[in-house]
Short mmCIF file of C-alpha atoms in Angstrom, two decimals:
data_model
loop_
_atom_site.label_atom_id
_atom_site.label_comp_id
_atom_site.label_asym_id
_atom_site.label_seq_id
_atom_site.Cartn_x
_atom_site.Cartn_y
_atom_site.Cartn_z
CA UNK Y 1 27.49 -36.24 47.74
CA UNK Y 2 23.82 -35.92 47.25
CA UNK Y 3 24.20 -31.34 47.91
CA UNK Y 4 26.60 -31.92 44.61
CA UNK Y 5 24.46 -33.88 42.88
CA UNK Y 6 21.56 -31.92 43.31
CA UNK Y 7 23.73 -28.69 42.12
CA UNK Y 8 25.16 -30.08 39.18
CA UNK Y 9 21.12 -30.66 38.49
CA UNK Y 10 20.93 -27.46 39.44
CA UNK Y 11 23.03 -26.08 36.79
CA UNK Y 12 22.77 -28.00 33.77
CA UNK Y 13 18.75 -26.71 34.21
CA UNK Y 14 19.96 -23.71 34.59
CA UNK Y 15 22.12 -24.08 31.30
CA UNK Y 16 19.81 -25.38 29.40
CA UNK Y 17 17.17 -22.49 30.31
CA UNK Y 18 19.63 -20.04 29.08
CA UNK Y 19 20.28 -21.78 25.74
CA UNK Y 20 16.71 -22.21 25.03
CA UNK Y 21 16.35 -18.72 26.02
CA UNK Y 22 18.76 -17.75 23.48
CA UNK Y 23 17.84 -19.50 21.15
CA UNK Y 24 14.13 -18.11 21.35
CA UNK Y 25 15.74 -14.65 20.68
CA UNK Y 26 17.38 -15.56 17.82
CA UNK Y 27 14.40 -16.71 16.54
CA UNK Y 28 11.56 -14.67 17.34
CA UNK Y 29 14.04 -11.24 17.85
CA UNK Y 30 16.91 -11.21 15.83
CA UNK Y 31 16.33 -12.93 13.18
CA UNK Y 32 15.15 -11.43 9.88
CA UNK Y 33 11.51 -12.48 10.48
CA UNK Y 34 9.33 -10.10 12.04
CA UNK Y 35 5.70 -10.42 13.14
CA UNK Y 36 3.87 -6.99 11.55
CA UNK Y 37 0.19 -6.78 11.69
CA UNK Y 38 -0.06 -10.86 12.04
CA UNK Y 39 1.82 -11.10 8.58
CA UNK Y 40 5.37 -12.99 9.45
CA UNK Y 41 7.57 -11.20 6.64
CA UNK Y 42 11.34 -11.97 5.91
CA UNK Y 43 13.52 -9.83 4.28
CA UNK Y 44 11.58 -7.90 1.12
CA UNK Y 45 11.31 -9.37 -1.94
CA UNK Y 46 12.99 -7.74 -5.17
CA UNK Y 47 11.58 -7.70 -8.48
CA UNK Y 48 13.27 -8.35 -11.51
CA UNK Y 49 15.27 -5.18 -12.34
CA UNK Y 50 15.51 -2.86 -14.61
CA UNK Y 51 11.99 -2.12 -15.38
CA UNK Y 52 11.98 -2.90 -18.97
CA UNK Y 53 10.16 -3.76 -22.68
CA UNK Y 54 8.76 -7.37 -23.10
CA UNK Y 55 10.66 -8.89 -26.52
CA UNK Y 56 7.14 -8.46 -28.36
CA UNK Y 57 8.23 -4.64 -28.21
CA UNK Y 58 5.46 -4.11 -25.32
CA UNK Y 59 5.18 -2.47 -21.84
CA UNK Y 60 1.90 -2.67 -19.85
CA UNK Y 61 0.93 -0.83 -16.96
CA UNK Y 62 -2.29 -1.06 -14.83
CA UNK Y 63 -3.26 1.45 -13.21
CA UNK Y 64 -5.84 1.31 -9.76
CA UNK Y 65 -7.38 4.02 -8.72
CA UNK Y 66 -8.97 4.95 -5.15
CA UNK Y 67 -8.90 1.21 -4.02
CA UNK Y 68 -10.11 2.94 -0.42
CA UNK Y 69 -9.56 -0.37 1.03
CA UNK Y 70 -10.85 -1.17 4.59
CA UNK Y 71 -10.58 -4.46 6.97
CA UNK Y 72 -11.29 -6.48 4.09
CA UNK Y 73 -14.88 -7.06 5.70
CA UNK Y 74 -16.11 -3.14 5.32
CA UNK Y 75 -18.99 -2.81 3.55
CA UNK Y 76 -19.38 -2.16 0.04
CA UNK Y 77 -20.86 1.56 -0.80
CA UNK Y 78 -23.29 2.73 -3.79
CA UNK Y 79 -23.74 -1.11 -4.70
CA UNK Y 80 -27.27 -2.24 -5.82
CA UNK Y 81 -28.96 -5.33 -4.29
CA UNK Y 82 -29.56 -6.64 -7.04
CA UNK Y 83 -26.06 -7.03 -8.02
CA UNK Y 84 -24.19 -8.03 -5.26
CA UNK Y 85 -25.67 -10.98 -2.35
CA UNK Y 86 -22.74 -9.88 -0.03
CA UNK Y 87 -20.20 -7.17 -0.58
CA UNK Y 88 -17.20 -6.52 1.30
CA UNK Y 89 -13.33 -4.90 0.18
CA UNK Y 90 -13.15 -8.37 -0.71
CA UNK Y 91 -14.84 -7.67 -3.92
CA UNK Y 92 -11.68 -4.93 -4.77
CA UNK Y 93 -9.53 -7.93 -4.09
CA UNK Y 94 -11.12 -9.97 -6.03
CA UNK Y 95 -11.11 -7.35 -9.10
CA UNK Y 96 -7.77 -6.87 -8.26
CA UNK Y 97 -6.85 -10.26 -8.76
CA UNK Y 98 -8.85 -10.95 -12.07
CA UNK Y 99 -7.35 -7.78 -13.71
CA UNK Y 100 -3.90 -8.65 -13.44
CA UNK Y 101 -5.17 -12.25 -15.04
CA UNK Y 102 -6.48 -10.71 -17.71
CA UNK Y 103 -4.41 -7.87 -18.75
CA UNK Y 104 -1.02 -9.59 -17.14
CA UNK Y 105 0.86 -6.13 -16.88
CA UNK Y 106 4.61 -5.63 -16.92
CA UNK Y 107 4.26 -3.16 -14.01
CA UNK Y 108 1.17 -1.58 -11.33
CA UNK Y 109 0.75 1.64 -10.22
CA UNK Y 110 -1.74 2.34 -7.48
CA UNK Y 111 -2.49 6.73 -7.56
CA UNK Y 112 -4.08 7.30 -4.29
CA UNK Y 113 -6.48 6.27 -1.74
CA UNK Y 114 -4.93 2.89 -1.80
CA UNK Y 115 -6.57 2.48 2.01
CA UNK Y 116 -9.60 4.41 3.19
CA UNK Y 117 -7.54 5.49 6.93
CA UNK Y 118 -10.92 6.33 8.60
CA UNK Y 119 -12.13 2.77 8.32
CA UNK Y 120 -9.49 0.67 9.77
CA UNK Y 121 -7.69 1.22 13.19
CA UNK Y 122 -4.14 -0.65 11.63
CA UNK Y 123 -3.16 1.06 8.81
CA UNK Y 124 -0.45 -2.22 8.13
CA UNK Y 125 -2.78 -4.62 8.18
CA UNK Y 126 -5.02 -3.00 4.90
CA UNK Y 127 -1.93 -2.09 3.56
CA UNK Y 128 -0.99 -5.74 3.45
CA UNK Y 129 -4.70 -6.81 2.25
CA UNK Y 130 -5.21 -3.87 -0.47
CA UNK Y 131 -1.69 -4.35 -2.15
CA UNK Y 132 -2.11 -8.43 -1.07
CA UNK Y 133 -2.54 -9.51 -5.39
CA UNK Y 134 -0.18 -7.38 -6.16
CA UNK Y 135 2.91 -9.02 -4.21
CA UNK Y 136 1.12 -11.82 -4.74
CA UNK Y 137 1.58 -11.70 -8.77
CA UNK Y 138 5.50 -11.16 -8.22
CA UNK Y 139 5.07 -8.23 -10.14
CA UNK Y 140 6.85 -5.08 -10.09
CA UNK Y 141 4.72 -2.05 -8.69
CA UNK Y 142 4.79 1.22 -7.17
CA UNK Y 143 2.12 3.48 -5.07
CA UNK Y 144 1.62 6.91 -4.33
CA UNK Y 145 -0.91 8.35 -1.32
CA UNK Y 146 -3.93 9.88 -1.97
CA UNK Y 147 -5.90 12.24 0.81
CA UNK Y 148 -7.30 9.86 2.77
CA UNK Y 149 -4.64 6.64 3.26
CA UNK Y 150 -3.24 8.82 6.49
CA UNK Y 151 -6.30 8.50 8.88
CA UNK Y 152 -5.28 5.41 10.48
CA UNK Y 153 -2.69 5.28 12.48
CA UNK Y 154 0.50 5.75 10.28
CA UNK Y 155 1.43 9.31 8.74
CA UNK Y 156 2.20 10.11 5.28
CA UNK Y 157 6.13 9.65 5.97
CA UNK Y 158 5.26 6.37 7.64
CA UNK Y 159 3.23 4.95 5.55
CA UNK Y 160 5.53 5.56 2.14
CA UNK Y 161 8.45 3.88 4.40
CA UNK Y 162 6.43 1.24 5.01
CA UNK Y 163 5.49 0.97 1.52
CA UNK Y 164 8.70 1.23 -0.01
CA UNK Y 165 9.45 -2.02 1.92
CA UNK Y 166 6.72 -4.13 0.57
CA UNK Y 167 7.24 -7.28 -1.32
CA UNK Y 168 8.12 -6.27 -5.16
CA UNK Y 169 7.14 -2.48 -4.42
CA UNK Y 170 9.51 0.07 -6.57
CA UNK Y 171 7.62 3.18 -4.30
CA UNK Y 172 10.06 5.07 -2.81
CA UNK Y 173 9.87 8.00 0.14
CA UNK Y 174 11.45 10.47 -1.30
CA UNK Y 175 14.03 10.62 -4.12
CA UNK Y 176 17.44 9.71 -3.09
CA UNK Y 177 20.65 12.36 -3.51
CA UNK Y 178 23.82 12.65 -3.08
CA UNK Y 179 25.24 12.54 0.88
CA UNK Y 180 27.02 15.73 1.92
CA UNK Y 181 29.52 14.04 4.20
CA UNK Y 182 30.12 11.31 1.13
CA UNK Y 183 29.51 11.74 -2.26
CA UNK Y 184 29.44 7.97 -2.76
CA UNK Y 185 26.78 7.32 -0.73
CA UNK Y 186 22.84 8.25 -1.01
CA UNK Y 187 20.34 9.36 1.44
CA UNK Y 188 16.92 10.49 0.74
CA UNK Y 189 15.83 14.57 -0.05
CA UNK Y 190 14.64 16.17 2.32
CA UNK Y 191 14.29 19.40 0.53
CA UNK Y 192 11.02 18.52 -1.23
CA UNK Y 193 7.48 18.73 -0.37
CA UNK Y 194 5.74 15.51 0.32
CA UNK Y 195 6.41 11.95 0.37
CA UNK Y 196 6.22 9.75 -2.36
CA UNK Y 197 8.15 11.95 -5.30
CA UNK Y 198 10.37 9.66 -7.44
CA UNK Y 199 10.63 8.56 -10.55
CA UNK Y 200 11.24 5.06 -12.42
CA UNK Y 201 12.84 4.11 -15.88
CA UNK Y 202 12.02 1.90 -18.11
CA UNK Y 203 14.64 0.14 -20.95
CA UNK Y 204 14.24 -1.14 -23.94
CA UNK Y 205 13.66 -4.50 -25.37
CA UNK Y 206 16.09 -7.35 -24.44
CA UNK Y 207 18.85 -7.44 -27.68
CA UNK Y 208 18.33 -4.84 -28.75
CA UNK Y 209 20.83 -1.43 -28.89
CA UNK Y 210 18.32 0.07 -26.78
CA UNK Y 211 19.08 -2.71 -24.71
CA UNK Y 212 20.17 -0.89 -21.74
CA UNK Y 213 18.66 2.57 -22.28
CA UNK Y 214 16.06 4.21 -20.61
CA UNK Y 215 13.51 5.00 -23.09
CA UNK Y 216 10.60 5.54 -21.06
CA UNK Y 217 10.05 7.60 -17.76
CA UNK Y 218 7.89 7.01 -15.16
CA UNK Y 219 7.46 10.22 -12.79
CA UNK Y 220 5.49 9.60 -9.45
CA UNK Y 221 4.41 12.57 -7.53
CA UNK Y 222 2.84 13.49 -3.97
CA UNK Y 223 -0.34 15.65 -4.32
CA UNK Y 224 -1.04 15.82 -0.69
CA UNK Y 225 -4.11 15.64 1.49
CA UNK Y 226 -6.03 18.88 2.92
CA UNK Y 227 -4.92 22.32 2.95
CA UNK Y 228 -5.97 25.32 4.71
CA UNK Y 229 -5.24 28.41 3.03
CA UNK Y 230 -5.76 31.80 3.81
CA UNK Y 231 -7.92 30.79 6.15
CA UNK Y 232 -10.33 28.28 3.66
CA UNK Y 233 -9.59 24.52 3.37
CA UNK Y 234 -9.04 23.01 0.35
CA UNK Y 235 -7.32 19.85 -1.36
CA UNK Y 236 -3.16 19.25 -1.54
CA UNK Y 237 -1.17 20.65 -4.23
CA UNK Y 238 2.45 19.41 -6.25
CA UNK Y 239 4.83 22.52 -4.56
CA UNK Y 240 7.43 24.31 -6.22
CA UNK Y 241 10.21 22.16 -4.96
CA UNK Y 242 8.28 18.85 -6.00
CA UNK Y 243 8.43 20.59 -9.77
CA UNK Y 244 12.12 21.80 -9.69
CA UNK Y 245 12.95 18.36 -8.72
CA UNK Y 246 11.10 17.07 -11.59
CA UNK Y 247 12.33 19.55 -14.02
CA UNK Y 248 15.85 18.51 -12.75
CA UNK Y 249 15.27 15.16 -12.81
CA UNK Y 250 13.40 15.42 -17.01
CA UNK Y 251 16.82 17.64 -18.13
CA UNK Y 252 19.17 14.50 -16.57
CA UNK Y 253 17.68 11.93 -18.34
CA UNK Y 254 17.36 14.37 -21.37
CA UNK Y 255 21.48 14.70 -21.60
CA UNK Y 256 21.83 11.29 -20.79
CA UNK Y 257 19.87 9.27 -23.53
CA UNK Y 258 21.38 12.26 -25.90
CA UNK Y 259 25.07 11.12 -24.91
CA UNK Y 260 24.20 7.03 -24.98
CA UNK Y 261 22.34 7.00 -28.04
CA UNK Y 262 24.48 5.87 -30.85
CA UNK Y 263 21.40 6.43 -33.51
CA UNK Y 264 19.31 9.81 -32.50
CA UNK Y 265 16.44 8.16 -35.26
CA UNK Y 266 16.21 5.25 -32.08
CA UNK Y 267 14.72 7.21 -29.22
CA UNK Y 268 12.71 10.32 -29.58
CA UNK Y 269 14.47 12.98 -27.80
CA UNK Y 270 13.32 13.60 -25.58
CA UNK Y 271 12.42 9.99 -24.71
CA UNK Y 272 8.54 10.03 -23.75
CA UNK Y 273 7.32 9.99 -19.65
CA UNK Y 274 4.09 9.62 -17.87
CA UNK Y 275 3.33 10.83 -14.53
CA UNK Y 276 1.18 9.64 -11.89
CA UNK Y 277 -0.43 11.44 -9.27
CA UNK Y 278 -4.08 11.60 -7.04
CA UNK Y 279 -5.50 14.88 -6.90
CA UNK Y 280 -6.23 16.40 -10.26
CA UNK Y 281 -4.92 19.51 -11.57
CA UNK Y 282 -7.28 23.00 -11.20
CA UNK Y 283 -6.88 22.93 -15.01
CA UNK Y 284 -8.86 19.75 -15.21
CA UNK Y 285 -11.67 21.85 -13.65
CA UNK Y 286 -12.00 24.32 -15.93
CA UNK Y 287 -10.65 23.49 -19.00
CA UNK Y 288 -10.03 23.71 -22.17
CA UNK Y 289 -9.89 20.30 -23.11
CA UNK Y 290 -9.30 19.67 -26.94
CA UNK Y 291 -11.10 16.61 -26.52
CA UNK Y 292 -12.42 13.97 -23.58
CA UNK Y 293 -12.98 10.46 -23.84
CA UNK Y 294 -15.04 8.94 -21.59
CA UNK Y 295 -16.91 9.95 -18.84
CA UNK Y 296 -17.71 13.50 -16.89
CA UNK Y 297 -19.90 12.35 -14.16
CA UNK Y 298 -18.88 14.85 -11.11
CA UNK Y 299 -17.34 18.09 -10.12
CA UNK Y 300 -13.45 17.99 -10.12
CA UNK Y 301 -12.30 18.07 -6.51
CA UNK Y 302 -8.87 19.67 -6.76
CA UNK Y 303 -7.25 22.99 -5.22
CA UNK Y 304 -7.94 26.32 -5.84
CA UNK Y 305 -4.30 27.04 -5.70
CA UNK Y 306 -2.68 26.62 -8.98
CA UNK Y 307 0.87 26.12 -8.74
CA UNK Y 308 1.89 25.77 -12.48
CA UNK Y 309 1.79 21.67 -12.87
CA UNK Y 310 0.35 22.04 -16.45
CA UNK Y 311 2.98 24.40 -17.27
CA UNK Y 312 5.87 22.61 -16.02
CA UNK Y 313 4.84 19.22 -17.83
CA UNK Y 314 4.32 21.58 -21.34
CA UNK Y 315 7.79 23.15 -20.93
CA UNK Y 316 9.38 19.55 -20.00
CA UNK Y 317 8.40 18.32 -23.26
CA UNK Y 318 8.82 14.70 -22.47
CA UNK Y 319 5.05 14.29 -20.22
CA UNK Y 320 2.73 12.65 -22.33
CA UNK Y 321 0.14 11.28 -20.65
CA UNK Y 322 -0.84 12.20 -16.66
CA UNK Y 323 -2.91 9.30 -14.60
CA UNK Y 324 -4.73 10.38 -11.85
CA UNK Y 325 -7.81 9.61 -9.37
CA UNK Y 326 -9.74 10.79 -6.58
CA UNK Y 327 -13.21 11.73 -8.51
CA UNK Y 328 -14.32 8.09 -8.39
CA UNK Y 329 -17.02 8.78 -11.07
CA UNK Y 330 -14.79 10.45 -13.45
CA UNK Y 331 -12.82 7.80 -15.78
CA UNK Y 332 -12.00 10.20 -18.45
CA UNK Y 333 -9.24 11.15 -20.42
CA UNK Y 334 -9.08 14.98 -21.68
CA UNK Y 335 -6.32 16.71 -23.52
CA UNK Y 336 -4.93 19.46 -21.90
CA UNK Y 337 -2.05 21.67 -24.31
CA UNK Y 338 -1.19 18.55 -25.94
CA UNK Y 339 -1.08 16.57 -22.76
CA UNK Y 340 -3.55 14.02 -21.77
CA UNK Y 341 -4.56 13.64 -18.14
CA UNK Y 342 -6.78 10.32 -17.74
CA UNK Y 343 -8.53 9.48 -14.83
CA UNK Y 344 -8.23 5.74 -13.87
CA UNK Y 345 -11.86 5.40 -12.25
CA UNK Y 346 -13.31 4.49 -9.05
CA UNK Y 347 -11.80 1.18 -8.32
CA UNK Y 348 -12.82 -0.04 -4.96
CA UNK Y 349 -15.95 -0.99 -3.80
CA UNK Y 350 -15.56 0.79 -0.14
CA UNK Y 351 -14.97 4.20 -1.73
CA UNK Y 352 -18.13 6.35 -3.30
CA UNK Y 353 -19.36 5.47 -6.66
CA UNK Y 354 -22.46 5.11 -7.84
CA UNK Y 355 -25.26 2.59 -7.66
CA UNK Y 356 -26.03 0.40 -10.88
CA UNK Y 357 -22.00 1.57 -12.31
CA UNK Y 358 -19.63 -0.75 -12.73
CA UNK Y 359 -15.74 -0.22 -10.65
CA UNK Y 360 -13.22 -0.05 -13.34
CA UNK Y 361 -9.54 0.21 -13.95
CA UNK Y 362 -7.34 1.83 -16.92
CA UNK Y 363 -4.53 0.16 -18.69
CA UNK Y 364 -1.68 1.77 -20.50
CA UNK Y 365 0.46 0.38 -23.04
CA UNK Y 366 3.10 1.58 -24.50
CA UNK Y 367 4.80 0.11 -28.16
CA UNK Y 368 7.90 0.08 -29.40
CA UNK Y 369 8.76 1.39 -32.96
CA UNK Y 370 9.90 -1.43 -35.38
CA UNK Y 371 12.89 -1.31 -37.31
CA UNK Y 372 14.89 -3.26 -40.45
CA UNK Y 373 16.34 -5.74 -37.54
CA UNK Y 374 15.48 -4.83 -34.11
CA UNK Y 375 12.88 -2.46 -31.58
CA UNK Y 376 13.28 0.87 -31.33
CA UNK Y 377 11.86 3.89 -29.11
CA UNK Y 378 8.09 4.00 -27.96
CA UNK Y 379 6.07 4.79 -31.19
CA UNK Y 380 2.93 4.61 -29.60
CA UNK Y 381 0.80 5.23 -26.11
CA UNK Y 382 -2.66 3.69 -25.81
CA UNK Y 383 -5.02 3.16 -23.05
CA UNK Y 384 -8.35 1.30 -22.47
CA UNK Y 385 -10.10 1.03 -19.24
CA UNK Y 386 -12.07 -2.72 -18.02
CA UNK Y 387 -15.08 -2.59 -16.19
CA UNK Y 388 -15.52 -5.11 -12.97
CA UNK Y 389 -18.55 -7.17 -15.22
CA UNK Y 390 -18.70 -10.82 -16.04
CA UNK Y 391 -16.32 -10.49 -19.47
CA UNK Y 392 -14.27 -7.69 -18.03
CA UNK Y 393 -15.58 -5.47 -20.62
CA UNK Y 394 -13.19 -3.33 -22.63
CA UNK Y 395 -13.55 0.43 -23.28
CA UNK Y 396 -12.78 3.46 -24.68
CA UNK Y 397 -9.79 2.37 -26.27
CA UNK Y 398 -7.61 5.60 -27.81
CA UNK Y 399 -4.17 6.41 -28.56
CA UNK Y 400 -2.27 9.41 -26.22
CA UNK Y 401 0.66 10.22 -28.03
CA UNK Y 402 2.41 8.91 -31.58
CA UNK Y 403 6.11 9.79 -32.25
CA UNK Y 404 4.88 10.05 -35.99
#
């Protein structure tokens, strides 16, 4: 009697372990929580889709620039003493965080150098920290790599998965196609240089005709790293396949507004993009510009290999306005065959800058037209940058492009 006793003991331990076990998996396993880089994530958060124009007939993008984010405790570079008591990546957070008070942007698009690879040995973790206000706003935003956020210990294709994934992000890989085996379904191209080539629409103003119309284009574009060619190393390039794509991509939404547009006077035609990219064009280099505002401080860093980006965007017709980074004391915007390619400026305080210069960020905002009852198209493209002082200072406020 007591043998039985002891094995029904026996057992219900036994059953118990194995439900607790179980239960454990569920939990820490197979459940939609996951333990990445100590951040416990569920399932990503979505933004409020589509993209589109506040009701005040307004759409605001910030734009950061070479954020070159570390740990979160790496040092500060080309700060002065005087300025700073202690200086950490903490102090890009914390611009970060009072920009998007300020300016409270519709959308944020980070071009490059988001995290400095060399400088952290978990490429998640400063992924989480750098783009950390960002998710934390709720607001919609999007990323593309610069030349140095694949020195840690995720690749390029990694780390714009990874990306993509992120609370609120709109980054994608690659641009998704149709499936060969089934038409219905998508995958992503594989055809294309790079990762990080897509492109995002924006619609117009809530009641209006416009309503659910793409009337702005966002175009996000790969630029690479390093390069070595014929023997000499140089920067990353857009490739000929990352520019068909784009021209493809410009002529569909080209044929499309034409066919849903019930008023032609609306929307200009075609309706108005801007692209974003890191590594600036060899054009930018050497010029012409018909004019520059703001600042030349340094040499542009960019490829000797010219593979026809400027003449792409001027045959498009629908590229306005280019955003770039990587020369951190460059914040300029210079006008290039009618199309102006603005530099956001050095944002974080791990990359280069220089000692006794404020970080800085641009904005860009684009304005709807006003009609008899209702929005129309984007009339107007503007841009100021802010510089990381006590009032936020605004500067070098211009206008890119008019449809007048």
């Amino acid at each position: 009697m007591q043998s039985t006793t002891k094995s029904w003991i026996y057992a219900l331990l036994y059953l118990t372990l194995i439900t607790i076990s179980l239960y454990l998996i569920q939990v820490w396993i197979l459940s939609d929580a996951l333990m990445v880089s100590y951040h416990r994530i569920t399932s990503k958060k979505h933004p409020n889709l589509p993209l589109r124009f506040n009701s005040d007939g307004n759409f605001k993008i910030l734009q950061v620039a070479d954020m070159h984010f570390g740990t979160g405790i790496t040092r500060c570079r080309d700060v002065l003493s005087s300025e700073f008591q202690w200086c950490s990546d903490l102090n890009t957070t914390l611009f970060l965080k009072r920009m998007i008070e300020a300016e409270k942007p519709d959308f944020i698009a980070f071009t490059g150098d988001n995290i400095f690879g060399s400088s952290t040995n978990d490429a998640a973790e400063s992924l989480f920290k750098a783009f950390g206000p960002a998710m934390d706003s709720r607001l919609p935003w999007a990323a593309v790599l610069g030349n140095h956020d694949q020195e840690s210990t995720m690749n390029r294709q990694e780390l714009m998965s990874f990306i993509s994934l992120m609370d609120y992000s709109l980054s994608q890989p690659n641009p998704p196609t149709k499936d060969p085996s089934d038409p219905t379904k998508q995958v992503v191209k594989t055809d294309i240089d790079g990762f990080g080539n897509y492109d995002l629409s924006v619609w117009g103003a809530p009641g209006s005709h416009l309503a659910n119309q793409t009337i702005l284009n966002l175009f996000f574009l790969d630029s690479g790293d390093r390069a070595v060619v014929n023997g000499i190393r140089t920067y990353g390039w857009i490739k000929e396949s990352q520019l068909s794509w784009l021209r493809d991509v410009s002529k569909g939404h080209n044929k499309q507004e034409n066919h849903q547009s019930q008023d032609i006077t609306m929307v200009p035609t075609p309706p108005p993009a801007l692209a974003f990219f890191h590594i600036p064009i060899p054009e930018i280099r050497y010029g012409p510009f018909r004019q520059i505002v703001g600042e030349y401080h340094e040499n542009v860093a960019c490829s000797f290999v010219n593979s026809g980006v400027l003449q792409t965007f001027v045959s498009m017709g629908d590229v306005k306005a280019v955003f770039i980074g990587h020369d951190h004391l460059n914040d300029f915007c210079g006008n290039l065959d009618g199309i102006w390619f603005c530099y956001g400026g050095g944002f974080g305080y791990h990359g280069y800058g220089k000692a006794g210069v404020s970080r800085r960020a641009r904005v860009i905002l684009a304005e709807l037209k006003k009609g008899k009852n209702e929005w129309m198209g984007v009339e107007t493209i503007k841009t100021w940058k802010r510089i990381d002082d006590d009032k936020l200072t605004k500067i070098d406020e211009q206008i890119l492009w008019t449809s007048t």
